[in-house]
Short mmCIF file of C-alpha atoms and ligand atoms in Angstrom, two decimals:
data_model
loop_
_atom_site.label_atom_id
_atom_site.label_comp_id
_atom_site.label_asym_id
_atom_site.label_seq_id
_atom_site.Cartn_x
_atom_site.Cartn_y
_atom_site.Cartn_z
CA MET A 296 213.10 31.87 -24.96
CA THR A 297 215.84 29.31 -23.66
CA ASN A 298 218.82 30.96 -22.39
CA LYS A 299 222.49 29.41 -22.78
CA ALA A 300 222.59 27.92 -19.24
CA GLU A 301 219.14 25.96 -19.85
CA ASN A 302 220.27 24.83 -23.41
CA VAL A 303 222.04 21.91 -21.82
CA ILE A 304 220.91 18.23 -21.93
CA LYS A 305 219.99 16.80 -18.50
CA GLU A 306 218.83 13.40 -17.34
CA LYS A 307 215.21 12.64 -18.31
CA ASP A 308 215.18 15.51 -21.05
CA LEU A 309 213.58 14.77 -24.30
CA VAL A 310 215.96 14.81 -27.20
CA LEU A 311 215.43 14.26 -30.93
CA ILE A 312 218.52 12.08 -31.77
CA TYR A 313 218.74 12.75 -35.62
CA GLN A 314 221.00 10.91 -38.00
CA ASP A 315 219.01 11.23 -41.30
CA GLU A 316 215.37 11.61 -42.46
CA LYS A 317 214.94 7.76 -41.98
CA ARG A 318 216.72 7.66 -38.59
CA GLN A 319 215.11 10.15 -36.07
CA PHE A 320 214.43 9.15 -32.44
CA LEU A 321 212.71 11.04 -29.92
CA THR A 322 214.32 9.76 -26.90
CA GLN A 323 214.27 10.37 -23.08
CA VAL A 324 217.72 10.60 -21.64
CA VAL A 325 218.45 7.97 -19.03
CA SER A 326 221.80 7.21 -18.17
CA GLY A 327 222.76 3.51 -18.41
CA LEU A 328 220.65 3.16 -21.63
CA ARG A 329 221.94 3.16 -25.05
CA LEU A 330 220.23 4.01 -28.49
CA SER A 331 220.95 1.67 -31.52
CA SER A 332 220.40 1.93 -35.10
CA ASP A 333 222.14 0.23 -38.04
CA LEU A 334 224.53 3.41 -38.03
CA GLY A 335 225.75 2.18 -34.63
CA ASP A 336 225.29 2.49 -30.87
CA LEU A 337 225.42 5.71 -28.57
CA LYS A 338 225.37 5.90 -24.65
CA LEU A 339 222.76 8.31 -23.63
CA SER A 340 225.04 9.14 -20.55
CA ASP A 341 227.52 10.74 -23.23
CA ILE A 342 225.16 13.51 -24.16
CA ILE A 343 224.25 14.59 -20.48
CA ASP A 344 225.55 18.09 -20.04
CA LYS A 345 226.23 18.62 -23.83
CA PRO A 346 224.30 21.44 -25.29
CA PHE A 347 221.38 20.76 -27.61
CA GLY A 348 222.85 20.91 -31.18
CA PHE A 349 225.62 18.87 -30.04
CA VAL A 350 227.18 16.71 -32.69
CA GLY A 351 228.31 13.08 -31.46
CA LYS A 352 229.65 9.88 -33.10
CA THR A 353 228.31 6.26 -32.82
CA HIS A 354 230.54 3.50 -31.92
CA LEU A 355 230.86 3.04 -35.80
CA GLY A 356 232.08 6.58 -36.12
CA ARG A 357 228.96 7.72 -37.81
CA ASP A 358 227.34 11.39 -37.03
CA PHE A 359 224.32 11.98 -34.79
CA TYR A 360 222.72 15.36 -33.81
CA CYS A 361 221.00 16.02 -30.60
CA LEU A 362 218.14 18.37 -31.48
CA LYS A 363 215.58 20.06 -29.70
CA PRO A 364 212.28 18.26 -30.32
CA SER A 365 209.72 20.50 -31.96
CA THR A 366 205.81 20.46 -30.76
CA ALA A 367 204.99 18.71 -33.80
CA ASP A 368 207.73 16.01 -33.05
CA LEU A 369 206.27 15.58 -29.52
CA MET A 370 202.78 14.97 -31.32
CA MET A 371 203.87 12.88 -34.12
CA LYS A 372 205.82 10.40 -31.90
CA VAL A 373 203.22 9.71 -29.15
CA LYS A 374 202.36 6.05 -28.67
CA ARG A 375 199.26 5.72 -30.66
CA THR A 376 195.97 3.96 -29.50
CA THR A 377 194.08 5.96 -32.23
CA THR A 378 194.46 8.23 -34.90
CA ILE A 379 195.80 11.39 -34.01
CA VAL A 380 195.29 15.22 -35.08
CA TYR A 381 197.91 16.35 -37.37
CA PRO A 382 200.09 19.41 -36.93
CA LYS A 383 198.88 20.96 -40.20
CA ASP A 384 195.21 20.74 -38.93
CA LEU A 385 195.95 21.72 -35.23
CA GLY A 386 197.86 24.90 -36.08
CA TYR A 387 194.90 26.22 -37.94
CA LEU A 388 192.41 24.97 -35.32
CA ILE A 389 194.18 26.55 -32.37
CA LEU A 390 194.37 29.91 -34.25
CA GLU A 391 190.56 29.61 -35.02
CA THR A 392 189.77 29.95 -31.21
CA ALA A 393 190.68 32.63 -28.79
CA ILE A 394 192.67 30.42 -26.27
CA GLY A 395 195.99 31.48 -24.65
CA PRO A 396 197.72 31.16 -21.34
CA GLY A 397 195.21 30.69 -18.58
CA SER A 398 192.28 29.34 -20.61
CA ARG A 399 189.94 26.73 -19.79
CA VAL A 400 189.33 24.14 -22.79
CA ILE A 401 187.39 21.21 -23.15
CA GLU A 402 188.81 18.29 -25.46
CA LEU A 403 186.84 15.16 -26.59
CA GLY A 404 188.12 12.40 -27.16
CA THR A 405 191.67 12.25 -25.60
CA GLY A 406 192.60 9.21 -27.85
CA SER A 407 196.33 9.21 -27.80
CA GLY A 408 196.95 12.34 -26.25
CA ALA A 409 198.48 14.32 -29.10
CA LEU A 410 196.03 17.31 -28.95
CA THR A 411 195.96 17.01 -25.16
CA MET A 412 199.62 17.96 -24.85
CA VAL A 413 199.54 20.72 -27.33
CA LEU A 414 196.53 22.33 -25.60
CA ALA A 415 198.26 21.95 -22.23
CA LYS A 416 201.45 23.62 -23.55
CA PHE A 417 199.54 26.43 -25.16
CA ILE A 418 197.35 27.39 -22.11
CA GLY A 419 200.34 27.27 -19.64
CA PRO A 420 200.40 26.43 -15.93
CA ASP A 421 197.65 28.70 -15.09
CA GLY A 422 195.11 27.10 -17.46
CA ILE A 423 193.38 23.73 -17.60
CA VAL A 424 192.55 21.01 -20.06
CA TYR A 425 189.55 18.98 -19.41
CA SER A 426 190.06 15.98 -21.40
CA TYR A 427 187.20 13.39 -21.96
CA GLU A 428 187.26 9.74 -23.22
CA ARG A 429 185.34 6.86 -22.95
CA ARG A 430 188.16 4.31 -22.70
CA GLU A 431 190.07 4.07 -19.48
CA ASP A 432 193.08 2.26 -21.43
CA PHE A 433 193.23 5.13 -23.87
CA ILE A 434 193.40 7.71 -21.11
CA GLU A 435 196.14 5.69 -19.25
CA ASN A 436 198.37 5.60 -22.67
CA ALA A 437 197.45 9.37 -23.31
CA ARG A 438 198.40 10.36 -19.74
CA LYS A 439 201.90 8.61 -20.00
CA ASN A 440 202.35 10.31 -23.62
CA VAL A 441 201.41 13.77 -22.07
CA GLU A 442 203.40 13.19 -18.94
CA ARG A 443 206.67 12.17 -21.07
CA ALA A 444 206.30 15.39 -22.87
CA GLY A 445 206.14 17.31 -19.51
CA PHE A 446 202.67 18.90 -19.67
CA VAL A 447 200.49 16.64 -17.40
CA ARG A 448 199.98 19.06 -14.58
CA ASN A 449 197.33 21.15 -15.80
CA VAL A 450 195.39 18.30 -17.65
CA GLU A 451 192.22 16.59 -15.85
CA PHE A 452 191.16 13.37 -17.60
CA THR A 453 187.79 12.09 -17.16
CA CYS A 454 186.32 8.66 -18.49
CA ALA A 455 183.04 9.12 -19.81
CA GLU A 456 180.67 8.62 -22.68
CA ILE A 457 179.87 12.18 -23.75
CA GLY A 458 176.39 12.53 -25.63
CA GLN A 459 174.90 10.07 -23.04
CA LYS A 460 176.52 12.35 -20.40
CA PHE A 461 176.99 16.31 -20.49
CA PHE A 462 180.48 17.70 -19.72
CA GLY A 463 181.10 18.63 -15.97
CA GLN A 464 182.11 22.37 -16.55
CA ASN A 465 180.51 25.60 -17.85
CA ASP A 466 181.90 28.64 -19.35
CA VAL A 467 185.04 27.03 -20.85
CA ASP A 468 186.82 29.19 -23.47
CA ALA A 469 186.74 26.61 -26.27
CA ILE A 470 185.85 23.00 -27.19
CA PHE A 471 187.78 20.65 -29.38
CA ILE A 472 185.80 17.67 -30.64
CA ASP A 473 187.40 14.85 -32.37
CA VAL A 474 184.91 11.87 -32.40
CA PRO A 475 183.36 9.85 -35.25
CA GLU A 476 179.92 11.28 -34.38
CA PRO A 477 180.46 14.95 -33.24
CA TRP A 478 176.85 16.04 -34.00
CA ALA A 479 175.80 13.97 -30.96
CA ILE A 480 178.25 16.12 -28.91
CA VAL A 481 176.78 19.55 -29.89
CA PRO A 482 173.98 19.78 -27.32
CA ALA A 483 176.54 19.11 -24.42
CA ALA A 484 179.11 21.38 -26.03
CA ALA A 485 176.31 24.30 -26.37
CA VAL A 486 175.90 24.19 -22.48
CA ALA A 487 179.54 23.94 -21.69
CA LEU A 488 180.84 26.69 -24.04
CA LYS A 489 181.09 30.61 -23.03
CA GLY A 490 178.92 32.72 -25.15
CA GLY A 491 180.67 34.11 -28.24
CA HIS A 492 183.42 31.50 -28.00
CA HIS A 493 184.40 28.74 -30.47
CA LEU A 494 183.78 25.00 -30.85
CA VAL A 495 186.25 23.31 -33.36
CA SER A 496 185.74 19.76 -34.76
CA TRP A 497 187.28 17.86 -37.49
CA SER A 498 186.25 14.69 -39.44
CA PRO A 499 187.70 12.79 -42.43
CA ASN A 500 184.45 12.35 -44.33
CA VAL A 501 182.11 14.69 -46.13
CA GLU A 502 178.90 12.92 -44.73
CA GLN A 503 180.04 13.74 -41.13
CA VAL A 504 180.75 17.50 -42.06
CA LYS A 505 177.05 17.80 -43.26
CA ARG A 506 175.56 16.30 -40.17
CA MET A 507 177.90 18.37 -37.99
CA VAL A 508 177.12 21.62 -39.66
CA GLU A 509 173.21 20.75 -39.57
CA ALA A 510 173.47 20.10 -35.68
CA LEU A 511 175.54 23.40 -35.22
CA GLN A 512 172.77 25.45 -37.06
CA ALA A 513 170.04 23.73 -35.12
CA HIS A 514 171.89 24.83 -31.94
CA SER A 515 172.31 28.42 -33.11
CA PHE A 516 175.81 28.60 -33.72
CA GLN A 517 177.16 31.11 -36.01
CA ARG A 518 180.00 31.80 -38.48
CA ILE A 519 180.28 28.20 -39.35
CA ARG A 520 182.96 27.49 -41.57
CA VAL A 521 184.39 24.08 -43.08
CA LYS A 522 188.21 24.00 -44.45
CA GLU A 523 190.59 21.42 -45.75
CA ILE A 524 194.24 22.34 -45.13
CA ILE A 525 196.37 20.69 -47.92
CA GLU A 526 200.17 20.25 -47.05
CA ARG A 527 202.81 19.54 -50.04
CA GLU A 528 206.26 18.81 -49.08
CA MET A 529 209.09 19.93 -51.39
CA LEU A 530 212.18 17.78 -52.28
CA VAL A 531 215.00 20.01 -52.77
CA ARG A 532 217.91 18.37 -54.50
CA LEU A 533 220.90 19.09 -57.04
CA GLN A 534 219.02 17.10 -59.78
CA GLY A 535 215.82 19.41 -59.31
CA VAL A 536 213.32 20.92 -57.14
CA ARG A 537 209.80 19.53 -57.00
CA PRO A 538 207.00 18.21 -54.60
CA ARG A 539 207.32 14.79 -53.07
CA GLU A 540 205.22 12.23 -54.81
CA ARG A 541 204.02 10.56 -51.64
CA GLY A 542 202.81 11.96 -48.25
CA ILE A 543 199.54 12.37 -46.38
CA THR A 544 196.99 13.60 -48.84
CA HIS A 545 193.91 13.78 -46.70
CA THR A 546 193.42 14.23 -43.08
CA ALA A 547 190.18 15.80 -42.00
CA TYR A 548 187.75 18.63 -42.94
CA LEU A 549 187.90 21.26 -40.16
CA ILE A 550 184.97 23.02 -38.76
CA ARG A 551 184.84 26.12 -36.72
CA ALA A 552 181.86 27.74 -35.18
CA GLN A 553 180.85 30.29 -32.56
CA LYS A 554 178.07 30.13 -29.97
CA VAL A 555 175.57 32.97 -29.70
CA ILE A 556 172.96 33.42 -27.03
CA ALA A 557 169.52 34.60 -28.02
CA MET A 558 168.28 37.38 -25.45
CA GLN A 559 164.35 37.34 -24.83
C1 SAM B 122 190.49 9.97 -33.12
S1 SAM B 122 190.44 9.65 -31.46
C2 SAM B 122 190.96 11.28 -30.72
C3 SAM B 122 192.34 11.43 -31.09
C4 SAM B 122 193.03 12.80 -30.29
N1 SAM B 122 192.46 13.90 -30.83
C5 SAM B 122 194.43 12.68 -30.49
O1 SAM B 122 195.10 13.77 -31.08
O2 SAM B 122 195.25 11.96 -29.82
C6 SAM B 122 188.74 9.70 -30.76
C7 SAM B 122 188.55 9.17 -29.35
O3 SAM B 122 187.43 9.68 -28.96
C8 SAM B 122 186.76 8.61 -28.09
N2 SAM B 122 185.24 8.68 -28.18
C9 SAM B 122 184.51 8.71 -29.39
N3 SAM B 122 183.21 8.98 -28.93
C10 SAM B 122 183.15 9.33 -27.78
C11 SAM B 122 182.16 9.82 -26.73
N4 SAM B 122 180.97 9.96 -27.26
N5 SAM B 122 182.62 10.12 -25.62
C12 SAM B 122 183.71 9.92 -25.05
N6 SAM B 122 184.87 9.51 -25.91
C13 SAM B 122 184.76 9.24 -27.11
C14 SAM B 122 187.38 7.26 -28.85
O4 SAM B 122 187.28 6.16 -27.81
C15 SAM B 122 188.85 7.63 -29.37
O5 SAM B 122 189.75 7.49 -28.29
#
């Protein structure tokens, strides 16, 4: 838990500068820089040494709020080179594994690094995320995103095409797979994963799910389950409370399975 002394905004901290639902900026505090919106400018040096929660005014006299970014904010505001996993799905997927502080985890593919940073945060300084990606330029972008969020120290990035190649690790505590052809990765995953532990994967289309489940069955994975998490945001207003008409309606089907070892 953050104590009072630590709850102060410092140079290089990430702060969510919130004005309203349309104007919220994940900002790294660098003195000398300004943040501008149509509600006015603010000098970032003016919020250094203020507590998180501080309410300031732009040069046009409009309020802004200095909020602590959530883990979901860090994910959703990465610089994207790919689609990313969404918080509603990742919350479920992490809880479907047994990982925690100190775990060793494989991720494929790195993409924009949204998942990488959450895994790195979750496993803590004594754990390690082995993150695989076939595109060096995506790794570079992801590394910057994870670094900015402050979690790069316990991530090892590898540029490789998995499927052609196997992972370089054995006995990892969980494997997270986010690629268009996850079934091609199952043989490599079956070798790298600890017995009894969890493989999770997610795909947008039913056809992909079918092929993936068949591949998992062929490699003796058990407790295979597929779910979809549907999220509905509520509008709470004086004139009435009801679900928002628009939003993200479909992201992916989520698959979880556990590796078993047949003894002779
Ligand atoms: C949807 S993105 C992953 C997004 C990531 N989960 C995130 O939250 O930012 C899929 C990534 O997998 C990579 N990829 C696809 N197949 C691969 C393979 N066989 N080996 C290595 N990387 C692969 C792609 O280049 C792409 O960057």
